[in-house]
XYZ file of C-alpha atoms in Angstrom:
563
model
C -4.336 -117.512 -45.736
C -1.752 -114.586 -45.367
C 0.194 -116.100 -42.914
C 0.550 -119.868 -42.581
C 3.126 -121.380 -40.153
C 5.619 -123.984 -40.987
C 6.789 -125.107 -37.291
C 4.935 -126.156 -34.097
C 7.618 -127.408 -31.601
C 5.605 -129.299 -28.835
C 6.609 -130.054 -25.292
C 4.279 -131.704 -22.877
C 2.985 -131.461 -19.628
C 1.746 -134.630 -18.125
C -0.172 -132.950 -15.387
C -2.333 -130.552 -17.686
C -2.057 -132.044 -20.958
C -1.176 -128.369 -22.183
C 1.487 -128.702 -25.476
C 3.196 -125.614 -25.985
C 3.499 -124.176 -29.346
C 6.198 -122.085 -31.008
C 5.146 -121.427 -34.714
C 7.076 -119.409 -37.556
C 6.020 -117.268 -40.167
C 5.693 -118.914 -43.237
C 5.936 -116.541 -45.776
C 9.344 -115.742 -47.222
C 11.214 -112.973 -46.141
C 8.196 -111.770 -43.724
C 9.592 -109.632 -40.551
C 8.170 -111.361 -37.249
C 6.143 -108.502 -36.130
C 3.441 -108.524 -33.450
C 0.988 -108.781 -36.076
C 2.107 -112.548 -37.519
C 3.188 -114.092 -34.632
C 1.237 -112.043 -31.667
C 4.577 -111.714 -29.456
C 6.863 -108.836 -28.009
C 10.202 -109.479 -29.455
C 12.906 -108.431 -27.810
C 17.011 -108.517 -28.281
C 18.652 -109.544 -25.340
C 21.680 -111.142 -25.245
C 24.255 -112.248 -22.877
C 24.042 -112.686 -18.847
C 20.744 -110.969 -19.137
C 19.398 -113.218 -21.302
C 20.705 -116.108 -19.285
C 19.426 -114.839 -15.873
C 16.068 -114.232 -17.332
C 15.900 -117.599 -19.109
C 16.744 -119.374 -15.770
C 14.007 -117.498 -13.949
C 11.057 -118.257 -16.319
C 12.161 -121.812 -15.974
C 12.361 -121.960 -12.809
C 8.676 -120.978 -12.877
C 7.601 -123.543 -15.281
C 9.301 -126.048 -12.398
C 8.221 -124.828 -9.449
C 4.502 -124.248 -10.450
C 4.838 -127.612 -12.306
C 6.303 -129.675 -9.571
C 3.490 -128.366 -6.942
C 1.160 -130.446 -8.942
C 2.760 -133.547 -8.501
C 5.181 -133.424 -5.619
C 2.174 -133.786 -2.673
C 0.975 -137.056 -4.379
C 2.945 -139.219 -2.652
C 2.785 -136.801 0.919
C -1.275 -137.191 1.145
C -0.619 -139.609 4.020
C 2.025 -137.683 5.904
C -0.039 -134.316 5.643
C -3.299 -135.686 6.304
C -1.751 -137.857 9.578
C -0.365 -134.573 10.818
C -3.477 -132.264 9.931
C -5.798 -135.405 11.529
C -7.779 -134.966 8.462
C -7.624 -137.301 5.567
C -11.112 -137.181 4.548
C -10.429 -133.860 2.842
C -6.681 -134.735 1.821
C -7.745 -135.324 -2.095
C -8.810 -131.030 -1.863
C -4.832 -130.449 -0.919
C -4.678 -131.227 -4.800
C -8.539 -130.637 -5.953
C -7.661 -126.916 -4.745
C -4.659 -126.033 -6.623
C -5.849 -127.998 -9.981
C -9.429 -126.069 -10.222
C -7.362 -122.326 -9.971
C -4.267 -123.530 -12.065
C -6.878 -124.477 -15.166
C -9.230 -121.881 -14.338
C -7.088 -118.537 -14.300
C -4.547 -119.260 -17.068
C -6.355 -117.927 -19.986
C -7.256 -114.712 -17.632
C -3.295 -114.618 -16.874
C -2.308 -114.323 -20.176
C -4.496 -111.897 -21.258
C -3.543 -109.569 -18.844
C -0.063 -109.600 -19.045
C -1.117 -108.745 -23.193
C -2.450 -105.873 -21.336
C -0.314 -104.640 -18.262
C 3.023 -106.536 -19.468
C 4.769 -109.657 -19.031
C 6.703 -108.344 -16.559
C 4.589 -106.839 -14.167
C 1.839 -110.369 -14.090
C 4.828 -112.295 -13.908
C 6.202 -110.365 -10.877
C 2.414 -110.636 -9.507
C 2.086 -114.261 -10.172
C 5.279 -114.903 -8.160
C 4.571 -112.803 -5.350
C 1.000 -114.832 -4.683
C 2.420 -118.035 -5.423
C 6.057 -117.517 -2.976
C 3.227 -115.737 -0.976
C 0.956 -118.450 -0.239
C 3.747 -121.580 -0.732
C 4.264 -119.538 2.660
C 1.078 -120.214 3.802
C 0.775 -123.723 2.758
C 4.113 -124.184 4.829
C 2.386 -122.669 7.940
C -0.905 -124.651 7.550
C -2.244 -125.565 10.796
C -5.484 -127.099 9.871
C -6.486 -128.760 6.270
C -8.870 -125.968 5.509
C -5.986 -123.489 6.015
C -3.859 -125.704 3.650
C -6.623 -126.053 1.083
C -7.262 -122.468 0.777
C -4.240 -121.386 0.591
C -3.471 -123.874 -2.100
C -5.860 -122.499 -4.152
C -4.165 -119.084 -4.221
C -1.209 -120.909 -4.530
C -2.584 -121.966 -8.174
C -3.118 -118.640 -9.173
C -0.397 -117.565 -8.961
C 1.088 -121.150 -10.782
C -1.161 -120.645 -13.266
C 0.087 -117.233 -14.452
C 3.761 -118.660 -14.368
C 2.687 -121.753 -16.514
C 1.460 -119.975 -19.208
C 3.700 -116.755 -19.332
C 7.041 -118.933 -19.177
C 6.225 -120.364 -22.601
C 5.212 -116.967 -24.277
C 8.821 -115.441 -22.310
C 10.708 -117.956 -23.671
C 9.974 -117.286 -26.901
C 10.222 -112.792 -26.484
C 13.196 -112.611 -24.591
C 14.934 -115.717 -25.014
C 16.551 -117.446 -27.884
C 13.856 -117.169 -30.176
C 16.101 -117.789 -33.399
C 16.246 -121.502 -32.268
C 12.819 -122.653 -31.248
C 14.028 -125.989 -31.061
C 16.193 -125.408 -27.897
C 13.050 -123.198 -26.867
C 11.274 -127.126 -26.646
C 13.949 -129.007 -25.667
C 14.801 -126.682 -22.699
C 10.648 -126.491 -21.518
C 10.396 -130.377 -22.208
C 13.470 -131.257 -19.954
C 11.662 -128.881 -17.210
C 8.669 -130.212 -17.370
C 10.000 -133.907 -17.621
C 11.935 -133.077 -14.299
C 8.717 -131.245 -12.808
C 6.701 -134.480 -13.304
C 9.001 -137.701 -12.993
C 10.744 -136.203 -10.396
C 8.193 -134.682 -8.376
C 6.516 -137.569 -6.404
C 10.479 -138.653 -5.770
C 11.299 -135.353 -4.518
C 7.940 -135.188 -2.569
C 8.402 -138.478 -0.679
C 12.177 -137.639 -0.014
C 11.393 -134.315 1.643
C 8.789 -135.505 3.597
C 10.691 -138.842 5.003
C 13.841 -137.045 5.660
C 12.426 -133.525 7.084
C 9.465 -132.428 6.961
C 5.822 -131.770 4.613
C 5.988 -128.339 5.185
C 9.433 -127.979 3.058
C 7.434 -129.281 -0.151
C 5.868 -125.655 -0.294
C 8.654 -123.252 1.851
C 11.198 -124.577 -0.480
C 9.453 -122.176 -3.451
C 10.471 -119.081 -1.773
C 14.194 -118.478 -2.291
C 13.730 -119.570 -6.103
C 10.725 -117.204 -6.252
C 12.046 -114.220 -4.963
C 15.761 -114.444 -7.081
C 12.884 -114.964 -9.875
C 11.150 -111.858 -8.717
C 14.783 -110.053 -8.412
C 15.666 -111.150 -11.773
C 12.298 -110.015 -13.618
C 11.619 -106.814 -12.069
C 15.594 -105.770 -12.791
C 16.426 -107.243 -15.668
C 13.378 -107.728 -18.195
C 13.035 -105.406 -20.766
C 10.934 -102.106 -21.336
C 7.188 -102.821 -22.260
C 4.564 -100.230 -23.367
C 1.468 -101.237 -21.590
C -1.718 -100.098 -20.956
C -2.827 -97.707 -17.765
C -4.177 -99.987 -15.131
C -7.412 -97.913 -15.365
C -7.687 -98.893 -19.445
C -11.009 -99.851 -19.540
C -10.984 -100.729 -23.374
C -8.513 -102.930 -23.002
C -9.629 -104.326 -19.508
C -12.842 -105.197 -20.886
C -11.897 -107.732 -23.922
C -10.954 -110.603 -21.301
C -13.735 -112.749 -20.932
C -13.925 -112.530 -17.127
C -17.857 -114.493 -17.164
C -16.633 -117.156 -18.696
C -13.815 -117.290 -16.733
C -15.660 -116.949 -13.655
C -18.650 -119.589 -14.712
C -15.848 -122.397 -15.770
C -14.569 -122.253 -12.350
C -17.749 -122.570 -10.535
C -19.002 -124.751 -12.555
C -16.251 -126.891 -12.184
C -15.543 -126.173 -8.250
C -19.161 -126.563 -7.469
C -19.380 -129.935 -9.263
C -16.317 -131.041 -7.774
C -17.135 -129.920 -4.196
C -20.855 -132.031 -4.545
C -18.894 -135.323 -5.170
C -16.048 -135.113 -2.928
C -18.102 -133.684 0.019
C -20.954 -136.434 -0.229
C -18.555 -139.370 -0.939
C -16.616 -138.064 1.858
C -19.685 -138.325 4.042
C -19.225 -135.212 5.186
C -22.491 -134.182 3.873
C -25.786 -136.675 3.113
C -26.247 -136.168 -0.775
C -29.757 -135.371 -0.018
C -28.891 -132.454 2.225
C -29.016 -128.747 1.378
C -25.677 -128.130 0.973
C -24.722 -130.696 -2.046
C -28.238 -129.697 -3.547
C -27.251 -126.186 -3.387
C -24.221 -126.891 -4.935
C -24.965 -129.017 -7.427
C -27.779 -126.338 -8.507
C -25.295 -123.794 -8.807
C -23.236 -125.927 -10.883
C -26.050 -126.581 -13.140
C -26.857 -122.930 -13.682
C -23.538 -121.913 -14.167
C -23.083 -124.689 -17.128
C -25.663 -123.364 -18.444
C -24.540 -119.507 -18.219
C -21.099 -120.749 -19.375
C -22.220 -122.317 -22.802
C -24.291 -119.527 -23.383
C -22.395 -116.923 -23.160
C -19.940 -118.198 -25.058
C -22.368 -119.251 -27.890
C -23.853 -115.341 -27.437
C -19.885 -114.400 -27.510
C -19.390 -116.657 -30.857
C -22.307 -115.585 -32.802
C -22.770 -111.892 -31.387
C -19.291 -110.505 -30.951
C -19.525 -108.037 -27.815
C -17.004 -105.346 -27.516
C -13.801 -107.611 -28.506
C -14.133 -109.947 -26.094
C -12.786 -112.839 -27.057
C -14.061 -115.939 -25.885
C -11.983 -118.847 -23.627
C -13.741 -121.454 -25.087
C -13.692 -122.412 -28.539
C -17.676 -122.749 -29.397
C -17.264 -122.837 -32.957
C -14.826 -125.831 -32.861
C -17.012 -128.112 -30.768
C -19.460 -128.006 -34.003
C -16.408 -130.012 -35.271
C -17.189 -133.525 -34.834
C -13.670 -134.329 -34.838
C -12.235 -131.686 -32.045
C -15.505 -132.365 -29.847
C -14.737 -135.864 -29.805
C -10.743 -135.364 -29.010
C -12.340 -133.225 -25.841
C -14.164 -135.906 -24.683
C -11.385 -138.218 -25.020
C -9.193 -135.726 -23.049
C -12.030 -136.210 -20.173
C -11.766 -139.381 -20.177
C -7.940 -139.748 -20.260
C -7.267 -137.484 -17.471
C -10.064 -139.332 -15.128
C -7.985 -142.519 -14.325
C -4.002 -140.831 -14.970
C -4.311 -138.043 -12.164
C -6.589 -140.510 -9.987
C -3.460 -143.278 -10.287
C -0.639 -140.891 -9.503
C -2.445 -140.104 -6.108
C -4.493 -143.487 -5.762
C -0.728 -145.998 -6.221
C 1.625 -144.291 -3.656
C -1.157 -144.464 -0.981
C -2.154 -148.169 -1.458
C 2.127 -148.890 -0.996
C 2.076 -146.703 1.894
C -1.729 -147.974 3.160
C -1.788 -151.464 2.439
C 1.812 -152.561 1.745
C 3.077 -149.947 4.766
C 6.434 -148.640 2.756
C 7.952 -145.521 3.519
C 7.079 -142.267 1.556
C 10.002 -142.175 -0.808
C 9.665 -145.985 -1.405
C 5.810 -145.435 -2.488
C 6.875 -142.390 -4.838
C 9.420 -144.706 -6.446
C 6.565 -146.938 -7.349
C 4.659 -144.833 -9.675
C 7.769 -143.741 -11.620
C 7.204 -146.027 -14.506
C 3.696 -144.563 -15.123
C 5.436 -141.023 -15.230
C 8.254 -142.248 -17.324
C 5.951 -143.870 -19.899
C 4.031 -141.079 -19.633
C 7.039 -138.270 -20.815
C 8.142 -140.524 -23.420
C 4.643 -141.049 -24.818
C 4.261 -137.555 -25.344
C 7.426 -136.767 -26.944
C 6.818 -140.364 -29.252
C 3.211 -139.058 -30.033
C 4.561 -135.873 -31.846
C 7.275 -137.781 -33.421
C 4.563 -139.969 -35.359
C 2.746 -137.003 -36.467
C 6.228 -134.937 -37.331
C 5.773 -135.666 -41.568
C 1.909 -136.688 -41.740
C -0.975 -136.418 -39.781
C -1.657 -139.777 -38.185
C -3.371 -138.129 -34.629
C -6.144 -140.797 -35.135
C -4.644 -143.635 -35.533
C -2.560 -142.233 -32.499
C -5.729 -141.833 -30.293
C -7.187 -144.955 -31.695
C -3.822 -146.661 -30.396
C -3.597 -144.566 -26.921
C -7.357 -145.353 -25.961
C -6.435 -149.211 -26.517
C -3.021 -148.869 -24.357
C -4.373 -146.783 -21.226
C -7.583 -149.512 -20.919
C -5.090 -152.534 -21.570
C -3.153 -150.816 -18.971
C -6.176 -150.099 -16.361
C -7.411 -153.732 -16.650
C -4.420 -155.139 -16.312
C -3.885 -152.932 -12.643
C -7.298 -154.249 -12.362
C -6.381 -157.585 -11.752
C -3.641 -156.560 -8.133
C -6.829 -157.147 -5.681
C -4.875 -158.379 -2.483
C -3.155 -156.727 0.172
C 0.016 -158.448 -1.148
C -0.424 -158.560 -4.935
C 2.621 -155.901 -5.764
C 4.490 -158.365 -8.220
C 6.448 -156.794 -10.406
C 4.295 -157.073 -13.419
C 2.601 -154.226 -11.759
C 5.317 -151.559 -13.411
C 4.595 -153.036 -16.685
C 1.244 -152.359 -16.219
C 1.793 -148.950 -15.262
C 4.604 -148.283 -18.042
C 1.373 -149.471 -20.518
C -1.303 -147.075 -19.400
C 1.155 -144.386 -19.042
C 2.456 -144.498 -22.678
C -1.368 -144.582 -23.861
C -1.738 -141.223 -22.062
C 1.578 -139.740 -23.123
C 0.545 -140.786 -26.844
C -3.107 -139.141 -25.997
C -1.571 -135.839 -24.943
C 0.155 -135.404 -27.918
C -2.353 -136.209 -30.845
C -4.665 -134.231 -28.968
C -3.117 -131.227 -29.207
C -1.335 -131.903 -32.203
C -5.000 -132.377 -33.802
C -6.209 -129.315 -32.189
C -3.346 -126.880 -33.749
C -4.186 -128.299 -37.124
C -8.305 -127.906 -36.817
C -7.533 -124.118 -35.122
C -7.940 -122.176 -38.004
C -6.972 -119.056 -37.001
C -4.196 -118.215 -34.261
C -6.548 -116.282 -32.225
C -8.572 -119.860 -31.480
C -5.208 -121.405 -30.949
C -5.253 -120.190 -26.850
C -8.518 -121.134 -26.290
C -8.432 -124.373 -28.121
C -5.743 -125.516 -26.284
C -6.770 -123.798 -23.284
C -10.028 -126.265 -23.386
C -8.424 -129.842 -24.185
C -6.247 -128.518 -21.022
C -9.467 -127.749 -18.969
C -10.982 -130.655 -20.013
C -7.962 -133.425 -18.973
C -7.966 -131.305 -15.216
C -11.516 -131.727 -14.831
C -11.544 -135.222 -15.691
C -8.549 -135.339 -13.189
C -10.365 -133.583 -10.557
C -14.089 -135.443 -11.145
C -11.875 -138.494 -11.124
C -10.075 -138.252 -7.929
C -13.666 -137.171 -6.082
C -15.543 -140.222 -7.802
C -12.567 -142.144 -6.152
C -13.363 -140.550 -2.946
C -16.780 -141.618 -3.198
C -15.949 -145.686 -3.664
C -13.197 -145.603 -1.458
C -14.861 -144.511 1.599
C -17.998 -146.278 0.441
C -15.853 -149.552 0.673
C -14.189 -148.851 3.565
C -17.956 -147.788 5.767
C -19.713 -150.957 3.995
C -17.017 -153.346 5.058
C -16.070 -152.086 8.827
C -19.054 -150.634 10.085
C -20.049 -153.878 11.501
C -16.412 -154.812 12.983
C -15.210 -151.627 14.142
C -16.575 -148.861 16.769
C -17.859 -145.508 15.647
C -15.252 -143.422 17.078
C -12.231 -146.229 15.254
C -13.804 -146.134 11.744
C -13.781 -141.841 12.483
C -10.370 -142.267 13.511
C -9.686 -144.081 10.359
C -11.584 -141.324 8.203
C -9.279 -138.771 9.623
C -5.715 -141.120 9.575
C -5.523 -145.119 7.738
C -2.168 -144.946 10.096
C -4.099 -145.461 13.118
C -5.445 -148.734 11.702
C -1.448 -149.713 13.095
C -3.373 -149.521 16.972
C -5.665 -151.421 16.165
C -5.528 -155.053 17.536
C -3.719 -157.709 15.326
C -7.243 -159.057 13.419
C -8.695 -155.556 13.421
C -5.585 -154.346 11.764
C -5.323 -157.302 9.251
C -9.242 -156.806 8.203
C -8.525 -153.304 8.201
C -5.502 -153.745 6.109
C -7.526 -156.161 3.435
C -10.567 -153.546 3.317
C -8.238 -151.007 2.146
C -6.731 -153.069 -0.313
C -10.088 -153.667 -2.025
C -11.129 -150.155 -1.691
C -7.887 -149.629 -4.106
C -8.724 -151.812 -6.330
C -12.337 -151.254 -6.375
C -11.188 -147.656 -7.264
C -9.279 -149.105 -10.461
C -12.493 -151.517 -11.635
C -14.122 -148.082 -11.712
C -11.662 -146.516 -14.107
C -11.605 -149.488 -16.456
C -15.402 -148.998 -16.876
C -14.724 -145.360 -17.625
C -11.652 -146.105 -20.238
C -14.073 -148.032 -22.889
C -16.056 -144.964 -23.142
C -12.793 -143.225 -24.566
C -11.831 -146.436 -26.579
C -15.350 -146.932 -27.992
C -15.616 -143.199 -28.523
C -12.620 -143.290 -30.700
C -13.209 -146.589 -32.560
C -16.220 -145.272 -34.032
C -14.456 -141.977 -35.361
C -11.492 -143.968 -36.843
C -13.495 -146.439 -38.523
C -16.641 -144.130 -39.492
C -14.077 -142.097 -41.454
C -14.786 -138.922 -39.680
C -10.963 -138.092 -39.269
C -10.064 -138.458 -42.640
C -13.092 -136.648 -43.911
C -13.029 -133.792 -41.402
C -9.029 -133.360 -41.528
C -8.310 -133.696 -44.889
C -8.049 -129.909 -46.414
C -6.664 -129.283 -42.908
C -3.694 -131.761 -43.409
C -3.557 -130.805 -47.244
C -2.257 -127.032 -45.925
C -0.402 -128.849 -42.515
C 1.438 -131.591 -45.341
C 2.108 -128.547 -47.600
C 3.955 -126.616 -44.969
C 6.108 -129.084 -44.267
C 7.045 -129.959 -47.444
C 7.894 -125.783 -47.955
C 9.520 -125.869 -44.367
């Protein structure tokens, strides 16, 4: 190859999964030019540099900490909306746009600039933060959270290609360190700072409290950021190599499939009724549309456009596999962070802040799994032994969670539990992308392959909390139907809190349903981890990943030793 690369500096993100990666030109004395390293360097130094830095970051945090900081606020929000049947969209929403546009994001701004996508990302995103604030009704919320992760998504992904054009490129390792401290803040932090706001003030302050950091932000970029040569908004050349179908079929796909589940477990629709038919058919078809067009886009090139999902990888038994484990990983770790802070404010009946401080030893594990998992593969590639390992950790720690069935079985061997299956996802993170930088060949798959195992750990988030939708108010109907009146159990539906007027037995059997409507929630996900665990097993031991990775690790080994 004419250019190799020496250095990937990986920083996680324990909502998406997505890993970063800065990489070097390996060839001696080779200037970085567009061509190597596909990025618009720039010299900036000083203030300016500073100011600029600070704003990208502050991107990366705020877009970041909207997809954790509402876990622990469901309650509040849905209490005050009178709507907590649809309280699991108030985070479906924003998760289906955040994966869905950030491939489209970037390519644009290769297009029209960094600058002027950033500046549009922020303006929808401080735009409808504004809206969320305002919300009077949860489908006012839910939409506008949507937009809202638009915009996110287009500050997620352009922070970390910024960083590395106008910021202090010649050290790549404070490039990591300074986006892994963000995004450890973004995630450990946020379900603390979510609980906090909304016990001490109020829910609407978790989204209005993005708009003075967004528009210094905008201030910053649209004064401050360098020159850019782009392309006429009219270039239709350039315009037309984004893969806008594919874009647009993931999404429905996805949203449509999503929508069926939640909706039907929700009982808001029968699952034989027109409306989850319809949209489970136009999932279907758009599946379908989806994978081919990206196999026609793979084996017919059309005009440039380059694909957003990596077809000719998934005939790699080895990446198609990590995918599936990436499903399956993000399933039961974005169902927990939303599914443990409302049992402790449900069942046990703590405060908001207290139930956030619950969960932080499933974050915790979670950040320093992801950071150990590229410190095992730093010298040698050992990303299936590391998969192998985090399959066995997440369903050791899912079992074990298992096992907490009554309303007042919180021991404390509950945060050991957590701190387990968190570390098995951190670890899973990690060798997945780490595997999926070594199989990309060429740095023009890079994007998309990491773009997928991204898409792939949301969905699995977002199936995963509407599955849990499904038991939990399946539970919760089968068990009180016969005890409670049809206008209590819809009260419950639209707030658990007004289980609290119920009369003293009502609200103990009420109080005991929901406890094993939790837990029946967690059985679920230890059925789904073996899939992942098995999955893997069979790789390790078959000898798939040393067959399949071995001239790929031959090249990754050499470059280290050069490096």
């Amino acid at each position: 190859m004419a250019n190799e690369y020496r250095m990937s500096l990986s920083y996680p993100n324990p909502s998406l999964g997505q890993i970063a990666v800065t990489e070097n030109a390996l060839e001696e004395n080779a200037p970085m030019t567009t061509e190597v390293i596909g990025l618009r360097k720039h010299s900036i130094t000083g203030p300016r540099r500073v100011v600029l830095v600070i704003s990208l970051l502050a991107g990366l945090l705020f877009s970041s900490l909207d997809t954790s900081i509402v876990s622990t606020s469901l309650v509040t929000i849905s209490h005050d909306l009178d709507d907590f049947t649809n309280a699991p969209w108030i985070v479906l929403a924003y998760l289906l746009t955040y994966m869905g546009f950030a491939v489209c994001v970037s390519k644009l701004s290769d297009i029209y600039g960094r600058r002027n996508i950033l500046v549009v990302s922020w303006v929808i995103f401080v735009g409808f933060s504004q809206g969320c604030g305002s919300a009077t009704s949860m489908t006012a919320l839910v939409v506008c959270r949507a937009f809202q992760g638009m915009g996110a998504s287009g500050l997620y992904s352009l922070t970390q290609i910024g960083l590395v054009e106008v910021g202090p490129s010649h050290s790549p390792s404070l490039i990591g360190a300074m986006i892994g401290a963000t995004l450890a803040v973004a995630f450990v932090l946020g379900p603390i700072i979510g609980g906090a706001v909304s016990q001490l003030s109020d829910w609407r302050w978790l989204f209005n409290m993005n708009i003075p950091f967004g528009l210094f932000a905008i201030l910053a970029i649209t004064n401050l950021w360098p020159h850019e040569e782009v392309a006429p908004f009219f270039s239709w050349e350039a315009f037309a190599s984004i893969d806008f179908l594919g874009s647009a079929t993931l999404l429905t796909s996805s949203g449509f499939l999503v929508f069926a589940v939640q909706q039907a477990g929700s009982d808001t629709f029968a699952w034989g009724s027109p409306e989850i038919i319809s949209a489970l058919v136009i999932s279907g078809v758009s599946w379908l549309v989806f994978v081919w067009w990206e196999v026609h886009l793979e084996t017919r090139p059309l005009r440039n456009i380059e694909p957003i999902f990596p077809i000719r990888l998934m005939l790699q038994r080895v990446y198609s596999a990590g995918l599936l484990v990436t499903l399956f990983t993000g399933f039961p770790y974005i169902s927990l962070s939303i599914v443990i802070p409302e049992r402790f404010q449900i069942v046990s009946r703590e405060e908001v802040l207290t139930a956030g401080l619950h969960i932080l030893p499933m974050l915790g594990a979670c950040a320093v799994g992801s950071f150990l998992g590229g410190a095992i593969s730093s010298r040698r590639n050992n990303t299936s032994l590391t998969l192998l390992g985090a399959s066995c950790l997440q369903l050791l720690g899912v079992g074990l969670m298992s096992m907490l069935t009554g309303p007042d079985s919180h021991s404390k061997a509950q945060y050991a539990f957590q701190a387990i299956f968190g570390l098995g996802v951190g670890l899973s993170f990690s060798a997945a992308t780490i595997m999926t930088s070594i199989l990309a060949a060429e740095r023009s798959e890079l994007a998309s392959a990491q773009g997928a195992v991204s898409q792939a750990r949301v969905l699995g988030g977002c199936i995963g909390l509407a599955v849990c939708t499904v038991i939990f108010n399946s539970h919760v109907n089968e068990y009180l139907q016969d005890h409670l009146t049809s206008a209590q159990l819809a009260s419950l539906h639209r707030s658990p809190l007004t289980s609290l007027q119920l009369p003293g037995h009502l609200r103990d059997l009420v109080r005991d349903v929901y406890a094993g409507a939790f837990a029946e929630e967690i059985k679920v996900m230890m059925l789904i981890d073996p899939g992942a665990n098995k999955l893997v097993l069979v790789l390790v031991l078959g000898g798939i990943f040393g067959v399949s990775l071995q001239a790929s690790m031959k090249e990754y080994n050499g470059s280290l030793a050069d490096g």
